[in-house]
Short mmCIF file of C-alpha atoms in Angstrom, two decimals:
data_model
loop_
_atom_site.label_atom_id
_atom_site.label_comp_id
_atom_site.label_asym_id
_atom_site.label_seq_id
_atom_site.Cartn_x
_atom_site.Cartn_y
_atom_site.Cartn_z
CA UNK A 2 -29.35 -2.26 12.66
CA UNK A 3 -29.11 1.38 10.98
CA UNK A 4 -28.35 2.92 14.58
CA UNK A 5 -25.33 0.34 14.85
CA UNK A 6 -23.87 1.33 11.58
CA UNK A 7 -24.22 4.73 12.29
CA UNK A 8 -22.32 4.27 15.87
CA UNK A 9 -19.23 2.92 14.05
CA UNK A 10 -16.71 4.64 12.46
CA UNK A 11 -15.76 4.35 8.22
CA UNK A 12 -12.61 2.84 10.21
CA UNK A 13 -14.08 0.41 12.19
CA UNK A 14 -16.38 -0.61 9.47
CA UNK A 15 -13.62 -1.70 7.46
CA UNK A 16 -12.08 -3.63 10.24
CA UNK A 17 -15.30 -5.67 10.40
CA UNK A 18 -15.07 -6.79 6.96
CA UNK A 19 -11.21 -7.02 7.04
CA UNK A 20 -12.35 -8.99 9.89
CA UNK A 21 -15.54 -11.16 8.95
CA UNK A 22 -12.78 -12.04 5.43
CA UNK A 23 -10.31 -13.06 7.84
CA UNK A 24 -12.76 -15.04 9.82
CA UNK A 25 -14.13 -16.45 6.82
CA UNK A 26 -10.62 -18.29 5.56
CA UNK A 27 -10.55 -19.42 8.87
CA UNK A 28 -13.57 -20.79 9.06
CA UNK A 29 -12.88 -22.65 5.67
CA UNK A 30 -9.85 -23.94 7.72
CA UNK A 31 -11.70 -24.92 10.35
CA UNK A 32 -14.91 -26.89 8.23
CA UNK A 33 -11.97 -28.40 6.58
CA UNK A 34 -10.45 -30.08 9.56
CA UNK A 35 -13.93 -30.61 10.98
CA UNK A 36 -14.57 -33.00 8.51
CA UNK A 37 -11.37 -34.53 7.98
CA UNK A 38 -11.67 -35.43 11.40
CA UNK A 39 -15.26 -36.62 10.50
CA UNK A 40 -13.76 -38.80 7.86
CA UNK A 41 -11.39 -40.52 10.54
CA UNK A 42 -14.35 -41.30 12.56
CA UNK A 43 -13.26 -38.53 15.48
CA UNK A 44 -16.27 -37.50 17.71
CA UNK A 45 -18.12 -34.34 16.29
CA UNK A 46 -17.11 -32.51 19.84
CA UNK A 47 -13.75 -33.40 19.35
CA UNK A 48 -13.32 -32.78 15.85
CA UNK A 49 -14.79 -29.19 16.92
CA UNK A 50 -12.17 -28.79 19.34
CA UNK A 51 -9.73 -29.83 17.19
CA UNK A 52 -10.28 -27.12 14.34
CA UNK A 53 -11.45 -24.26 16.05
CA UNK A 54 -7.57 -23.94 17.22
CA UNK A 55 -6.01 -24.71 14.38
CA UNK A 56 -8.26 -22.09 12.49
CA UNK A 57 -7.71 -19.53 15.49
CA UNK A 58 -3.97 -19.47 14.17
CA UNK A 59 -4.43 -18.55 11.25
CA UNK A 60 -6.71 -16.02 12.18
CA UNK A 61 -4.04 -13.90 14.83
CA UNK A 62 -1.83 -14.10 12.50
CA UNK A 63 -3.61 -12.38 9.53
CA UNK A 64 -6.08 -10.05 11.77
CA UNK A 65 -2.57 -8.63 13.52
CA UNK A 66 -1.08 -7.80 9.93
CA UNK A 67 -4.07 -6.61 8.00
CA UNK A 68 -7.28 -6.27 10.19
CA UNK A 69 -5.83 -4.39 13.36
CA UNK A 70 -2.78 -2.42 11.84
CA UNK A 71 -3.11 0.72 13.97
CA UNK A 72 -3.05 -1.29 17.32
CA UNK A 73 0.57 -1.75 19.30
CA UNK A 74 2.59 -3.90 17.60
CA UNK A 75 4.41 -3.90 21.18
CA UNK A 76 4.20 -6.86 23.37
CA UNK A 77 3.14 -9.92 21.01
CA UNK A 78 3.24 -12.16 23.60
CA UNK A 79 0.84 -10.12 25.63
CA UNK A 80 -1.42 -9.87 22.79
CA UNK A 81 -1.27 -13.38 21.67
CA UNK A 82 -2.47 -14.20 25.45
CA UNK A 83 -5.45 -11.91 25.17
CA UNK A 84 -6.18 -13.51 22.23
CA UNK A 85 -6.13 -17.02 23.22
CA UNK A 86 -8.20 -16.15 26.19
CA UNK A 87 -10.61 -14.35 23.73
CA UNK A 88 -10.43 -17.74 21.34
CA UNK A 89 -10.18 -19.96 24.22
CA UNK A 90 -13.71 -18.37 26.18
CA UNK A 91 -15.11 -18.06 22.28
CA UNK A 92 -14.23 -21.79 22.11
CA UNK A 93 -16.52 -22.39 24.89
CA UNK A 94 -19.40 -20.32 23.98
CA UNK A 95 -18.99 -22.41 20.27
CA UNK A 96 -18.75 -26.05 21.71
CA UNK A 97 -21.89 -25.36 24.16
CA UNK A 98 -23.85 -23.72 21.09
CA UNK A 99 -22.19 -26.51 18.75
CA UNK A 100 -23.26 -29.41 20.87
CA UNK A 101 -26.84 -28.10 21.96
CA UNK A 102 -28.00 -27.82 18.65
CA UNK A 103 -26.44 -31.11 17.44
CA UNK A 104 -26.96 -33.24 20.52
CA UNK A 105 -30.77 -31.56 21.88
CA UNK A 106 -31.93 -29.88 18.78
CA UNK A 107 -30.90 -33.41 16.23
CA UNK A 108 -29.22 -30.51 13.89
CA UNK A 109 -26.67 -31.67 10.87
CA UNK A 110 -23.71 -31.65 12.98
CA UNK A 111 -22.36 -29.11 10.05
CA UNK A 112 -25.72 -26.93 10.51
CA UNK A 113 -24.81 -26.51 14.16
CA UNK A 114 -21.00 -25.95 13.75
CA UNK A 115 -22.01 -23.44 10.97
CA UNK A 116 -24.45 -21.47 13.73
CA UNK A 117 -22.46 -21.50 16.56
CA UNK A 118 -19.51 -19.90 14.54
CA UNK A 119 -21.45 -17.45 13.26
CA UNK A 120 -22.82 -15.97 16.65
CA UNK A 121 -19.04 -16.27 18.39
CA UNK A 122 -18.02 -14.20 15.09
CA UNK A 123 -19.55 -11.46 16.84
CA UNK A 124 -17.95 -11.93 20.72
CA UNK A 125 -14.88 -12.57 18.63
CA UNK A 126 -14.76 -9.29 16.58
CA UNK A 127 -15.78 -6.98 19.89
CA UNK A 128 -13.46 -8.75 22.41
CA UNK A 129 -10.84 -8.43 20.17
CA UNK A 130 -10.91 -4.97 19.21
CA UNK A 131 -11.60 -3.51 22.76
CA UNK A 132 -8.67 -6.06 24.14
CA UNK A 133 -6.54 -7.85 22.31
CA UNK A 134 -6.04 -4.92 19.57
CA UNK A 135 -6.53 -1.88 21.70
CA UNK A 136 -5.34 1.13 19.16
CA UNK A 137 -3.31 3.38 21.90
CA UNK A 138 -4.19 6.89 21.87
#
């Protein structure tokens, strides 16, 4: 772990926790609907494919104005693309986690939303940086 820290820059250090903050409001947007939909007596896989976009909304929004400010501003459209494809293959990677613990492992169906967001946190953060927010040189 010490030879990963010491492979990232002070700058992109502070874009992780800008980052992992910005993640984490979205993630209490996305529990939030999660279980709302819960309440209404939506499918667990459904309510998880329900709030993972919702949350992923909030998240462009505040990662393009505070987490990524030295990337183009140039181009939103292009960027919010990238970052829906980003999202939408994150998504993926979430629901399959998401519905192998709950369905094959018998996990809380919170327990395995909670540990398949954490491990696309990562993909998300990486993906995003190298793609969607690209700093130009």
């Amino acid at each position: 772990m010490n030879k990963l820290i010491n492979l990232l820059s002070k700058r992109e250090i502070k874009e992780f926790i800008i980052f992992s903050c910005v993640g984490l409001s979205g993630f209490v947007i996305e529990i939030a609907i999660f279980n709302i939909a819960l309440y209404f007596e939506i499918s667990p896989l459904f309510s998880a494919a329900l709030s993972m976009p919702l949350a992923a909304t909030s998240n462009w929004f505040l990662n393009r104005k505070f987490t990524f400010k030295l990337a183009s501003k140039e181009r939103p459209a292009i960027q919010w693309s990238q970052y829906l494809v980003v999202s939408g293959i994150g998504m993926l990677i979430n629901l399959a986690i998401f519905w192998t613990g709950y369905k094959y492992f018998g996990l809380n169906s919170n327990l395995s939303k909670i540990g398949a967001t954490f491990i696309v946190w990562f993909w998300n953060f990486f993906l995003n940086k190298l793609w969607t927010f690209k700093t130009k040189h």
